[in-house]
Amino acid sequence: MHHLEKEVIDPNVERGRRVQQAVEGWSQYVAPYNPPTDSSVPLPDAIVEIMTCLLDATTQESTLSHPAALPYVKRLEKNWPTIWMWIQLLYAHSTATLKKLRAISVPGRPPPTSAKQLLEKERHKHELLVRALLLFLGLESDQEASTHGLVRLVYSTQGVFEMVVTAWIEEAEDDSAVAGFPTSSVHHDSLLYTAPNFQKLLIAGCGGRSDKAADLILRRLSLNIHRTKWQKHDLRDIYRNLIQQMHFAQNAMRFRNSTVSDALRAHPGFVACFVDVMICLLSPPFSTPPTPLFGLAMVSVDLYLSAVASHIAIRQILESPFFDIISRIALVHYTPQEKAGLHIFNSSCCHILANMRQFAIYRPLLLKTGQHLPSIYQLTEKTTGNLAEGLLDLQLEAERLVETYKQYKRRPHPVFCCGNRQCILTTDETSLFRCRSCKFALYCSKECQQQDWRDNHKPLCDAMSRSDEALLPQSSPDLRWLAYLITRDMIKEPSYLPFQEDTAGRLTDILIMNYRSQERPEKTVTSLANPSKLTEVGLLPEVARDAWFRSLTPRRNAHSSGNNPETIAVLIILPSAGVKITALLTYPSLKPPDEHDVHVTWILLEYSQPKEVESESR
């Protein structure tokens, strides 16, 4: 150790020769002597310092393919077993010290004055150990054939990548962020080959709980941005960690078949986390944060919205300071070149606004959007380009629907019919109750429910029971508003009302009302004998399809016989991806119907993943 300290770790040595001398140091002064095998035995501080400096000198270049490091890769490969033993010893020593520091640290407060010097020293050591492991795994290295052998050797060494993931988890679980977040670099593009194994080990390290893994991913983002409140830190390091962590979250969301992706989509705090990151970036100590950070954060929110595709995702955005972010970014003093870097942010905002516009037909979201109209008015005047157009489109749609909702509140509620089509009762005469299983079909009595169960409802109910209840708001007020909107839009163009029956008494046509199209709703009449069109909009599994067709028959006694009632079948395609409602609408044909004249019978609420989701902004 004396020779190593004297001849290798010399601060006066020219930088270009330090890697060479460090590699020679491993060969001459370390490899011939076996280190202690028991990592629980404390190392003398002097040895820890010398070996830390040696590892620092070995990995001082940022990549293995750096000209100063490349000539010594083969020798590093030969010395890897010795290097790995010392990394384990140093990591055990560092972990024990960090554990003590975490025990005396208070989340959200600066570290004790007495511990500041030790904290800086141990944080540097932790960063060095992580950097060394990631460097040997190929961080930022070019695809050089000469480095492949070392990278493969290190990656295949039992415990190496497990150590990286363990350190990642420990950083995420530390509310005081004592060690910082250097393991974020494991998500660099050059290490993408490790991503599947990382997710596997992450879930294993979380006790098999993917929900905990998702929580740690978001916690790292939040802690990294908030630690500026109690830590003095290089903001460039904060930015770098944010970029790598957001890339990781985005990539995880894109791999739809992974358990981490499922857990992130199910996490109730996903949107709030990324919005909070943007709000923090717009607050001190940040003044002009790099514009790509806002693009990454908003793309993450947009990805979540596209992946979840439900009213819940839109509601999370509406309950966040989304519009405030757009307003505050416009006030940051960016140069014209920096402002150009906001194009990804603006594009993602436009797509989110288009989804808000579509989903505004749902009552809870309409009420939330209406509350934001004053902010939307101001932003429409302040912004330009596609973002201004997206805001204006949302404003006009929200104004139209808010006015419609006011009319709805002043008029009688829509009339619903008992699901048994032979029953004369409606909500005008009695209370209707939901089917206990599907929670959608309505009945006036147990007898009517049993009759419809035998006729058609059983297979339809089974199909609905497998649907996700989060696909659209389903409270009674929500469904009454939806029924009002559907009947109101239906009677605007009576020429679209089909009422033909075949010889068996079944309806021959169905009115399709598409609320996901640019024209809201787009109306088409399709023959029930046209399988290609029905396949295009998506239909039930085969086992329930026959029951669906059988249910499309005229209602009896929904109106008095003197009004010569007509029944039409309607398929309503809603903004939530793959959500469709089938209903029978009955109205008197001898006079122009208004909303209250149209009686509604719910038949089916179904979900099927569409082949291609329509979008106004893509």
Coordinates of C-alpha atoms in Angstrom, one line a residue:
M1 CA 0.0 0.0 0.0
H2 CA 2.9 2.3 0.7
H3 CA 4.3 1.8 -2.8
L4 CA 0.8 2.2 -4.3
E5 CA 0.3 5.5 -2.5
K6 CA 3.7 6.8 -3.4
E7 CA 4.0 5.7 -7.0
V8 CA 0.5 5.6 -8.4
I9 CA -1.7 8.0 -6.6
D10 CA 0.3 11.1 -7.1
P11 CA -1.7 14.3 -7.9
N12 CA 1.2 15.7 -9.8
V13 CA 1.1 12.9 -12.4
E14 CA 0.0 14.1 -15.8
R15 CA -3.7 13.3 -16.4
G16 CA -3.0 11.3 -19.5
R17 CA -0.8 8.9 -17.6
R18 CA -3.0 8.4 -14.6
V19 CA -5.1 5.7 -16.1
Q20 CA -1.9 3.9 -17.2
Q21 CA -0.4 4.1 -13.8
A22 CA -3.6 3.1 -12.1
V23 CA -3.9 0.0 -14.2
E24 CA -0.3 -0.9 -13.5
G25 CA -1.1 -0.3 -9.8
W26 CA -3.8 -3.0 -9.8
S27 CA -1.4 -5.4 -11.5
Q28 CA 1.7 -4.8 -9.4
Y29 CA 0.5 -3.7 -6.0
V30 CA -3.1 -5.1 -5.5
A31 CA -3.6 -8.3 -7.5
P32 CA -0.7 -10.2 -5.9
Y33 CA -2.3 -9.6 -2.5
N34 CA -5.7 -11.0 -1.6
P35 CA -8.0 -8.5 0.2
P36 CA -10.0 -9.6 3.2
T37 CA -12.9 -11.7 2.1
D38 CA -15.2 -10.8 4.9
S39 CA -16.9 -7.5 4.0
S40 CA -18.3 -7.1 7.5
V41 CA -14.8 -6.6 8.9
P42 CA -14.1 -2.8 8.9
L43 CA -11.3 -1.6 6.6
P44 CA -8.7 0.8 8.0
D45 CA -9.5 4.3 6.8
A46 CA -6.1 4.7 5.2
I47 CA -6.6 1.7 3.0
V48 CA -10.1 2.9 2.1
E49 CA -8.7 6.2 1.0
I50 CA -5.9 4.7 -1.0
M51 CA -8.2 2.2 -2.8
T52 CA -10.8 4.8 -3.4
C53 CA -8.2 7.1 -5.1
L54 CA -6.9 4.1 -7.1
L55 CA -10.5 3.4 -8.4
D56 CA -11.0 7.0 -9.1
A57 CA -7.8 7.2 -11.2
T58 CA -8.8 4.0 -13.0
T59 CA -12.2 5.4 -14.0
Q60 CA -11.4 9.1 -14.4
E61 CA -12.2 9.0 -18.1
S62 CA -15.9 9.0 -18.8
T63 CA -16.0 6.0 -21.1
L64 CA -14.0 2.8 -21.8
S65 CA -13.6 3.9 -25.4
H66 CA -11.9 7.1 -24.4
P67 CA -8.4 7.3 -26.1
A68 CA -6.7 7.5 -22.7
A69 CA -8.5 4.3 -21.5
L70 CA -8.9 2.2 -24.6
P71 CA -5.3 0.8 -24.7
Y72 CA -5.7 -0.6 -21.2
V73 CA -9.1 -2.4 -21.5
K74 CA -7.5 -5.8 -21.9
R75 CA -5.4 -5.3 -18.8
L76 CA -8.5 -4.1 -16.9
E77 CA -10.3 -7.3 -18.0
K78 CA -7.4 -9.4 -16.6
N79 CA -7.6 -7.4 -13.3
W80 CA -11.4 -7.4 -13.1
P81 CA -11.7 -10.1 -10.4
T82 CA -9.4 -8.1 -8.1
I83 CA -11.1 -4.8 -8.9
W84 CA -14.5 -6.4 -8.2
M85 CA -13.4 -7.7 -4.8
W86 CA -12.3 -4.3 -3.8
I87 CA -15.5 -2.6 -5.1
Q88 CA -17.5 -5.0 -2.9
L89 CA -15.4 -4.1 0.1
L90 CA -15.6 -0.4 -0.5
Y91 CA -19.3 -0.6 -1.2
A92 CA -19.9 -2.4 2.1
H93 CA -17.8 0.3 3.9
S94 CA -19.7 3.1 2.1
T95 CA -23.1 1.6 2.8
A96 CA -22.4 1.3 6.5
T97 CA -21.4 4.9 6.7
L98 CA -24.3 6.2 4.6
K99 CA -26.7 4.2 6.9
K100 CA -25.4 6.1 9.9
L101 CA -25.7 9.4 8.0
R102 CA -29.3 8.6 7.0
A103 CA -30.1 7.9 10.6
I104 CA -29.2 11.4 11.8
S105 CA -30.6 13.2 8.8
V106 CA -34.1 14.8 8.8
P107 CA -36.1 14.8 5.6
G108 CA -36.5 18.3 4.2
R109 CA -33.7 19.8 6.3
P110 CA -30.0 20.4 5.8
P111 CA -27.7 17.8 7.4
P112 CA -26.3 18.4 10.8
T113 CA -23.3 20.8 10.7
S114 CA -21.1 18.2 12.4
A115 CA -21.8 15.7 9.6
K116 CA -21.5 18.0 6.5
Q117 CA -17.9 17.2 5.8
L118 CA -18.4 13.4 6.2
L119 CA -21.5 13.6 4.1
E120 CA -19.8 15.2 1.2
K121 CA -16.9 12.7 1.4
E122 CA -19.3 9.7 1.5
R123 CA -21.5 11.0 -1.3
H124 CA -18.4 11.4 -3.5
K125 CA -17.3 7.9 -2.6
H126 CA -20.8 6.5 -3.4
E127 CA -20.8 8.4 -6.8
L128 CA -17.4 7.0 -7.5
L129 CA -18.4 3.4 -6.9
V130 CA -21.5 3.7 -9.0
R131 CA -19.6 5.5 -11.8
A132 CA -17.0 2.7 -11.8
L133 CA -19.6 -0.1 -12.1
L134 CA -21.5 1.7 -14.8
L135 CA -18.3 2.6 -16.7
F136 CA -17.2 -1.1 -16.7
L137 CA -20.8 -2.0 -17.9
G138 CA -20.2 0.2 -20.9
L139 CA -21.7 3.6 -19.9
E140 CA -21.4 6.1 -22.9
S141 CA -18.9 3.7 -24.6
D142 CA -18.8 3.4 -28.4
Q143 CA -19.5 0.0 -29.8
E144 CA -15.8 -0.8 -29.8
A145 CA -14.9 -4.5 -30.3
S146 CA -12.0 -4.1 -27.9
T147 CA -14.4 -3.2 -25.0
H148 CA -16.9 -5.9 -25.5
G149 CA -14.9 -8.5 -23.6
L150 CA -14.7 -6.4 -20.5
V151 CA -18.3 -5.3 -20.6
R152 CA -19.5 -8.9 -21.1
L153 CA -17.3 -10.1 -18.2
V154 CA -18.5 -7.4 -15.8
Y155 CA -22.2 -7.8 -16.7
S156 CA -22.0 -11.6 -16.3
T157 CA -20.3 -11.3 -12.9
Q158 CA -22.6 -12.5 -10.2
G159 CA -23.7 -9.6 -8.0
V160 CA -22.5 -6.7 -10.2
F161 CA -25.8 -5.6 -11.6
E162 CA -27.6 -6.6 -8.4
M163 CA -25.4 -4.1 -6.6
V164 CA -26.4 -1.3 -9.0
V165 CA -30.1 -2.1 -8.6
T166 CA -29.8 -2.3 -4.8
A167 CA -28.0 1.1 -4.7
W168 CA -30.8 2.5 -7.0
I169 CA -33.5 1.3 -4.5
E170 CA -31.6 2.6 -1.5
E171 CA -31.3 6.0 -3.1
A172 CA -35.0 6.1 -3.8
E173 CA -36.0 5.0 -0.3
D174 CA -33.9 7.7 1.4
D175 CA -36.1 10.7 2.1
S176 CA -33.1 12.9 2.8
A177 CA -31.3 12.0 -0.5
V178 CA -28.1 11.7 1.4
A179 CA -26.2 9.8 -1.4
G180 CA -27.8 11.7 -4.3
F181 CA -29.0 9.8 -7.3
P182 CA -25.9 8.7 -9.3
T183 CA -27.5 5.4 -10.3
S184 CA -29.8 7.3 -12.6
S185 CA -27.1 6.9 -15.2
V186 CA -28.0 3.2 -15.5
H187 CA -30.9 4.4 -17.7
H188 CA -28.5 6.0 -20.2
D189 CA -29.1 4.9 -23.8
S190 CA -25.7 3.1 -23.9
L191 CA -27.0 0.8 -21.1
L192 CA -30.4 0.0 -22.6
Y193 CA -29.3 -3.6 -23.0
T194 CA -29.6 -3.9 -19.2
A195 CA -33.2 -2.6 -19.1
P196 CA -35.1 -5.9 -18.9
N197 CA -32.8 -7.2 -16.2
F198 CA -33.1 -4.0 -14.3
Q199 CA -36.9 -4.2 -14.2
K200 CA -36.7 -7.8 -13.1
L201 CA -34.2 -7.1 -10.3
L202 CA -36.1 -4.0 -9.3
I203 CA -39.3 -5.9 -8.7
A204 CA -37.4 -8.6 -6.9
G205 CA -35.8 -5.9 -4.7
C206 CA -39.3 -4.6 -3.9
G207 CA -40.4 -7.9 -2.6
G208 CA -42.1 -8.9 -5.9
R209 CA -44.4 -5.8 -5.7
S210 CA -44.5 -3.9 -9.0
D211 CA -46.6 -1.2 -7.3
K212 CA -43.7 -0.4 -5.0
A213 CA -41.3 -0.4 -7.9
A214 CA -43.5 2.2 -9.7
D215 CA -43.7 4.2 -6.5
L216 CA -39.9 4.3 -6.2
I217 CA -39.6 5.4 -9.8
L218 CA -41.8 8.5 -9.1
R219 CA -40.2 9.1 -5.7
R220 CA -36.7 9.4 -7.3
L221 CA -38.0 12.1 -9.6
S222 CA -39.7 14.0 -6.7
L223 CA -36.7 13.7 -4.3
N224 CA -34.3 14.7 -7.0
I225 CA -36.1 18.0 -7.7
H226 CA -37.0 18.8 -4.1
R227 CA -33.6 18.2 -2.6
T228 CA -32.5 21.6 -3.7
K229 CA -34.5 22.9 -0.7
W230 CA -32.0 21.4 1.8
Q231 CA -28.9 20.5 -0.3
K232 CA -26.5 22.7 -2.1
H233 CA -26.0 20.9 -5.4
D234 CA -24.9 21.4 -8.9
L235 CA -28.1 22.1 -10.9
R236 CA -26.5 20.3 -13.9
D237 CA -26.5 17.1 -11.9
I238 CA -30.2 17.6 -11.0
Y239 CA -31.0 18.1 -14.7
R240 CA -29.0 15.1 -15.8
N241 CA -30.7 12.8 -13.3
L242 CA -34.1 14.2 -14.2
I243 CA -33.5 13.5 -17.9
Q244 CA -32.3 9.9 -17.3
Q245 CA -35.1 9.2 -14.8
M246 CA -37.8 10.6 -17.1
H247 CA -36.4 8.6 -20.1
F248 CA -36.6 5.5 -18.0
A249 CA -40.3 6.1 -17.0
Q250 CA -41.2 6.8 -20.6
N251 CA -39.5 3.6 -21.9
A252 CA -41.2 1.6 -19.1
M253 CA -44.6 3.0 -20.2
R254 CA -43.9 2.1 -23.8
F255 CA -43.3 -1.6 -23.0
R256 CA -46.9 -2.4 -22.5
N257 CA -46.3 -6.1 -21.6
S258 CA -44.1 -5.4 -18.6
T259 CA -45.3 -5.4 -15.0
V260 CA -43.5 -2.1 -14.3
S261 CA -45.5 -0.5 -17.2
D262 CA -48.8 -1.8 -15.8
A263 CA -47.9 -0.5 -12.3
L264 CA -47.0 2.9 -13.6
R265 CA -50.3 3.1 -15.5
A266 CA -52.1 2.1 -12.4
H267 CA -50.3 4.6 -10.1
P268 CA -52.6 7.4 -9.0
G269 CA -49.8 9.9 -8.6
F270 CA -48.2 9.6 -12.0
V271 CA -49.5 12.8 -13.4
A272 CA -49.1 14.7 -10.2
C273 CA -45.4 13.7 -10.0
F274 CA -44.5 15.0 -13.5
V275 CA -46.6 18.2 -13.1
D276 CA -44.8 18.8 -9.7
V277 CA -41.5 18.4 -11.5
M278 CA -42.4 21.2 -13.9
I279 CA -43.8 23.4 -11.2
C280 CA -40.5 23.1 -9.3
L281 CA -38.5 23.8 -12.4
L282 CA -40.4 27.1 -12.7
S283 CA -39.6 28.1 -9.1
P284 CA -36.3 29.1 -7.3
P285 CA -33.5 28.1 -7.3
F286 CA -34.2 27.3 -11.0
S287 CA -34.3 30.4 -13.3
T288 CA -34.0 29.2 -16.9
P289 CA -34.0 25.4 -16.8
P290 CA -33.3 23.6 -20.1
T291 CA -36.4 23.6 -22.2
P292 CA -36.1 19.9 -23.1
L293 CA -36.9 19.1 -19.5
F294 CA -40.4 20.4 -19.9
G295 CA -40.8 18.5 -23.2
L296 CA -39.8 15.2 -21.4
A297 CA -42.1 15.8 -18.5
M298 CA -45.1 16.7 -20.7
V299 CA -44.5 13.8 -23.0
S300 CA -44.5 11.6 -20.0
V301 CA -48.0 12.9 -19.0
D302 CA -49.1 12.5 -22.6
L303 CA -47.9 8.9 -22.7
Y304 CA -49.8 8.2 -19.5
L305 CA -52.9 9.7 -20.9
S306 CA -52.6 7.6 -24.1
A307 CA -51.8 4.4 -22.1
V308 CA -54.6 4.8 -19.6
A309 CA -57.1 6.3 -22.0
S310 CA -59.8 6.9 -19.4
H311 CA -61.6 9.8 -17.8
I312 CA -59.5 9.3 -14.7
A313 CA -56.3 10.3 -16.5
I314 CA -58.0 13.5 -17.8
R315 CA -59.3 14.3 -14.4
Q316 CA -55.9 14.0 -12.8
I317 CA -54.6 16.5 -15.4
L318 CA -57.5 18.9 -14.8
E319 CA -57.0 18.7 -11.0
S320 CA -53.3 19.6 -11.5
P321 CA -51.8 23.1 -12.3
F322 CA -51.6 22.1 -16.0
F323 CA -52.8 25.5 -17.3
D324 CA -50.6 27.3 -14.8
I325 CA -47.6 25.6 -16.2
I326 CA -48.4 26.8 -19.7
S327 CA -48.9 30.3 -18.4
R328 CA -45.7 30.4 -16.3
I329 CA -43.4 28.9 -19.0
A330 CA -44.4 31.9 -21.2
L331 CA -42.9 34.2 -18.6
V332 CA -39.5 32.6 -18.4
H333 CA -36.8 34.7 -20.1
Y334 CA -35.7 32.3 -22.8
T335 CA -33.7 33.2 -25.8
P336 CA -35.4 32.6 -29.2
Q337 CA -33.1 29.5 -29.6
E338 CA -34.2 28.2 -26.2
K339 CA -37.8 28.8 -26.9
A340 CA -37.5 26.7 -30.1
G341 CA -36.7 23.8 -27.7
L342 CA -40.2 24.0 -26.3
H343 CA -41.7 22.5 -29.5
I344 CA -42.0 19.0 -27.9
F345 CA -43.7 20.5 -24.8
N346 CA -46.1 22.5 -27.0
S347 CA -46.9 19.5 -29.2
S348 CA -47.6 17.3 -26.1
C349 CA -49.8 20.0 -24.7
C350 CA -51.8 20.2 -27.9
H351 CA -52.4 16.5 -27.8
I352 CA -53.5 16.7 -24.2
L353 CA -55.8 19.6 -25.0
A354 CA -57.4 17.6 -27.9
N355 CA -58.1 14.8 -25.4
M356 CA -59.6 17.2 -22.9
R357 CA -61.9 18.4 -25.7
Q358 CA -63.0 14.9 -26.5
F359 CA -63.5 13.8 -22.9
A360 CA -65.4 17.0 -22.0
I361 CA -68.7 15.2 -22.7
Y362 CA -68.3 13.3 -19.4
R363 CA -70.1 15.3 -16.6
P364 CA -67.3 15.4 -14.0
L365 CA -64.7 16.5 -16.6
L366 CA -67.1 19.1 -18.1
L367 CA -67.6 20.6 -14.7
K368 CA -63.8 20.7 -14.1
T369 CA -63.1 22.1 -17.5
G370 CA -65.8 24.8 -16.9
Q371 CA -63.9 25.9 -13.8
H372 CA -60.8 26.4 -15.9
L373 CA -62.5 28.5 -18.6
P374 CA -61.2 31.8 -17.2
S375 CA -57.6 30.5 -17.4
I376 CA -58.2 29.1 -20.9
Y377 CA -59.5 32.5 -22.0
Q378 CA -56.3 34.2 -20.9
L379 CA -54.0 31.6 -22.3
T380 CA -55.8 31.7 -25.7
E381 CA -54.9 35.4 -25.9
K382 CA -51.3 35.0 -24.7
T383 CA -50.2 31.9 -26.7
T384 CA -49.6 31.5 -30.5
G385 CA -49.4 28.8 -33.1
N386 CA -50.8 25.3 -32.6
L387 CA -51.0 25.7 -28.8
A388 CA -53.3 28.7 -29.2
E389 CA -55.5 26.8 -31.7
G390 CA -55.7 23.8 -29.3
L391 CA -56.7 26.1 -26.4
L392 CA -59.3 27.8 -28.6
D393 CA -60.8 24.5 -29.7
L394 CA -61.1 23.3 -26.1
Q395 CA -62.6 26.7 -25.1
L396 CA -65.3 26.5 -27.8
E397 CA -66.2 22.9 -27.1
A398 CA -66.3 23.6 -23.3
E399 CA -68.5 26.7 -23.8
R400 CA -70.9 24.7 -26.0
L401 CA -71.2 21.8 -23.5
V402 CA -71.5 24.1 -20.5
E403 CA -74.4 25.8 -22.1
T404 CA -76.0 22.5 -23.0
Y405 CA -75.5 21.3 -19.4
K406 CA -77.3 24.5 -18.1
Q407 CA -80.2 23.6 -20.4
Y408 CA -80.1 20.0 -19.1
K409 CA -80.3 21.2 -15.5
R410 CA -83.4 23.3 -16.4
R411 CA -85.3 20.5 -18.1
P412 CA -86.8 17.2 -16.8
H413 CA -84.4 14.3 -16.5
P414 CA -84.2 11.7 -19.3
V415 CA -86.7 8.8 -19.0
F416 CA -85.2 5.4 -18.6
C417 CA -87.1 2.1 -19.3
C418 CA -87.0 -1.1 -17.4
G419 CA -84.5 -3.5 -19.1
N420 CA -87.3 -6.1 -19.7
R421 CA -88.6 -4.9 -23.0
Q422 CA -92.0 -6.3 -22.3
C423 CA -92.4 -4.1 -19.2
I424 CA -94.3 -0.8 -19.5
L425 CA -92.6 0.9 -16.5
T426 CA -90.2 3.8 -16.8
T427 CA -88.6 6.2 -14.3
D428 CA -91.6 8.4 -14.8
E429 CA -93.7 5.9 -12.9
T430 CA -91.2 4.1 -10.6
S431 CA -87.7 3.7 -9.4
L432 CA -85.4 1.5 -11.4
F433 CA -82.5 -0.4 -9.9
R434 CA -79.2 -1.5 -11.4
C435 CA -78.2 -5.1 -12.1
R436 CA -76.0 -6.2 -9.2
S437 CA -73.5 -7.8 -11.4
C438 CA -72.9 -5.5 -14.4
K439 CA -74.2 -2.3 -12.6
F440 CA -75.5 -1.0 -15.9
A441 CA -78.8 -2.6 -16.9
L442 CA -81.9 -1.1 -15.1
Y443 CA -84.9 -3.0 -13.8
C444 CA -88.1 -2.2 -11.9
S445 CA -88.3 -5.5 -10.1
K446 CA -86.7 -8.8 -9.5
E447 CA -89.2 -10.5 -11.7
C448 CA -88.3 -8.3 -14.7
Q449 CA -84.6 -8.8 -14.1
Q450 CA -85.1 -12.6 -14.1
Q451 CA -87.2 -12.5 -17.3
D452 CA -84.5 -10.5 -19.1
W453 CA -81.8 -12.7 -17.7
R454 CA -83.4 -15.7 -19.3
D455 CA -84.1 -13.9 -22.6
N456 CA -80.8 -12.1 -23.3
H457 CA -79.0 -10.4 -20.4
K458 CA -77.0 -13.3 -19.0
P459 CA -74.2 -13.4 -21.7
L460 CA -74.3 -9.6 -22.0
C461 CA -73.9 -9.3 -18.2
D462 CA -71.0 -11.7 -18.2
A463 CA -69.3 -9.6 -20.9
M464 CA -69.9 -6.3 -19.0
S465 CA -68.7 -7.8 -15.7
R466 CA -65.2 -8.2 -17.2
S467 CA -65.1 -4.6 -18.3
D468 CA -63.1 -2.0 -16.4
E469 CA -65.4 0.2 -14.2
A470 CA -62.9 3.1 -14.6
L471 CA -63.6 3.4 -18.3
L472 CA -66.2 6.1 -17.9
P473 CA -68.1 7.8 -15.1
Q474 CA -71.0 5.6 -14.2
S475 CA -72.9 7.3 -11.3
S476 CA -76.6 7.9 -11.9
P477 CA -76.1 11.7 -12.5
D478 CA -73.3 10.9 -15.0
L479 CA -75.4 8.4 -16.9
R480 CA -78.5 10.7 -16.9
W481 CA -76.4 13.5 -18.4
L482 CA -74.9 11.1 -21.0
A483 CA -78.4 9.9 -21.9
Y484 CA -79.6 13.5 -22.3
L485 CA -76.7 14.4 -24.6
I486 CA -77.2 11.3 -26.7
T487 CA -81.0 11.9 -27.2
R488 CA -80.4 15.6 -27.8
D489 CA -77.8 14.9 -30.5
M490 CA -80.0 12.1 -32.0
I491 CA -83.1 14.2 -32.6
K492 CA -81.2 17.1 -34.3
E493 CA -81.3 15.2 -37.6
P494 CA -84.5 13.0 -37.8
S495 CA -83.4 11.7 -41.2
Y496 CA -80.8 9.5 -39.4
L497 CA -83.5 7.7 -37.4
P498 CA -83.8 4.1 -38.7
F499 CA -86.8 2.0 -37.7
Q500 CA -87.0 -0.8 -40.2
E501 CA -87.8 -4.3 -38.9
D502 CA -87.3 -7.7 -40.5
T503 CA -89.9 -10.5 -40.6
A504 CA -88.7 -11.8 -37.2
G505 CA -89.4 -8.4 -35.7
R506 CA -85.8 -7.4 -35.2
L507 CA -84.3 -4.0 -36.2
T508 CA -82.4 -4.1 -39.5
D509 CA -80.2 -1.1 -38.9
I510 CA -78.3 0.6 -36.2
L511 CA -77.4 4.3 -35.7
I512 CA -73.7 4.7 -34.9
M513 CA -72.9 7.9 -33.0
N514 CA -69.1 8.4 -32.8
Y515 CA -68.0 10.9 -30.1
R516 CA -64.4 10.2 -30.9
S517 CA -64.5 11.8 -34.3
Q518 CA -63.7 15.3 -35.4
E519 CA -67.5 15.9 -35.9
R520 CA -69.1 15.4 -32.6
P521 CA -70.9 13.1 -33.0
E522 CA -70.4 11.7 -36.4
K523 CA -73.6 9.8 -37.3
T524 CA -73.9 6.9 -39.7
V525 CA -76.6 4.3 -40.2
T526 CA -75.3 0.8 -40.7
S527 CA -77.1 -2.4 -41.6
L528 CA -77.0 -5.0 -38.9
A529 CA -76.3 -7.4 -41.7
N530 CA -73.1 -5.6 -42.6
P531 CA -70.4 -7.6 -40.6
S532 CA -67.5 -5.6 -42.0
K533 CA -68.7 -2.3 -40.6
L534 CA -69.7 -3.9 -37.3
T535 CA -66.2 -5.5 -37.0
E536 CA -64.6 -2.1 -37.7
V537 CA -66.3 -0.5 -34.8
G538 CA -65.7 -3.5 -32.6
L539 CA -68.2 -6.0 -31.3
L540 CA -68.6 -8.4 -28.4
P541 CA -66.9 -11.8 -28.2
E542 CA -68.7 -14.5 -30.1
V543 CA -70.3 -15.9 -27.0
A544 CA -72.3 -12.7 -26.4
R545 CA -72.8 -11.6 -30.0
D546 CA -76.0 -13.5 -30.6
A547 CA -77.6 -12.1 -27.4
W548 CA -76.6 -8.6 -28.5
F549 CA -78.4 -9.1 -31.9
R550 CA -81.4 -10.6 -30.2
S551 CA -81.7 -7.6 -27.9
L552 CA -82.1 -5.2 -30.8
T553 CA -85.9 -5.5 -31.1
P554 CA -88.5 -2.8 -30.7
R555 CA -89.8 -2.0 -27.2
R556 CA -93.4 -2.6 -26.4
N557 CA -95.5 -0.1 -24.4
A558 CA -92.7 2.4 -23.8
H559 CA -95.1 5.0 -25.1
S560 CA -98.9 4.9 -25.3
S561 CA -100.0 3.0 -28.5
G562 CA -101.8 6.2 -29.7
N563 CA -98.4 7.8 -30.3
N564 CA -97.3 5.0 -32.6
P565 CA -93.9 4.6 -30.8
E566 CA -90.8 3.7 -32.8
T567 CA -87.6 2.1 -31.5
I568 CA -84.1 2.5 -32.9
A569 CA -80.9 0.8 -31.9
V570 CA -78.0 3.1 -31.2
L571 CA -74.3 2.3 -30.8
I572 CA -72.5 5.1 -29.0
I573 CA -68.7 5.2 -29.4
L574 CA -67.2 7.2 -26.5
P575 CA -63.8 8.9 -26.1
S576 CA -62.4 6.3 -23.7
A577 CA -60.4 3.9 -25.8
G578 CA -62.7 1.0 -26.9
V579 CA -65.7 2.0 -24.9
K580 CA -69.1 1.7 -26.5
I581 CA -72.7 1.8 -25.3
T582 CA -75.6 0.0 -27.0
A583 CA -79.1 1.4 -26.2
L584 CA -82.6 1.3 -27.5
L585 CA -84.2 4.7 -27.9
T586 CA -88.0 4.8 -28.1
Y587 CA -90.0 7.9 -29.2
P588 CA -93.5 8.8 -30.6
S589 CA -93.3 9.1 -34.3
L590 CA -96.5 11.1 -34.8
K591 CA -95.0 14.3 -33.4
P592 CA -91.5 15.8 -33.5
P593 CA -89.8 14.4 -30.4
D594 CA -87.9 16.4 -27.8
E595 CA -85.4 15.1 -25.3
H596 CA -88.0 14.1 -22.8
D597 CA -90.0 12.2 -25.4
V598 CA -87.1 9.8 -26.0
H599 CA -87.1 6.9 -23.6
V600 CA -83.8 5.1 -23.1
T601 CA -83.1 1.4 -22.5
W602 CA -79.5 0.5 -21.7
I603 CA -78.5 -2.7 -23.3
L604 CA -74.7 -3.0 -23.1
L605 CA -71.6 -1.1 -21.9
E606 CA -68.6 -2.8 -23.6
Y607 CA -64.9 -2.4 -23.9
S608 CA -62.7 -3.6 -26.7
Q609 CA -59.3 -2.3 -27.6
P610 CA -59.6 -0.5 -30.9
K611 CA -57.3 -1.3 -33.7
E612 CA -56.3 2.3 -34.0
V613 CA -57.2 5.1 -31.7
E614 CA -58.3 8.2 -33.5
S615 CA -56.7 11.5 -32.5
E616 CA -57.2 15.0 -33.6
S617 CA -53.6 16.1 -33.1
R618 CA -51.6 13.2 -34.4

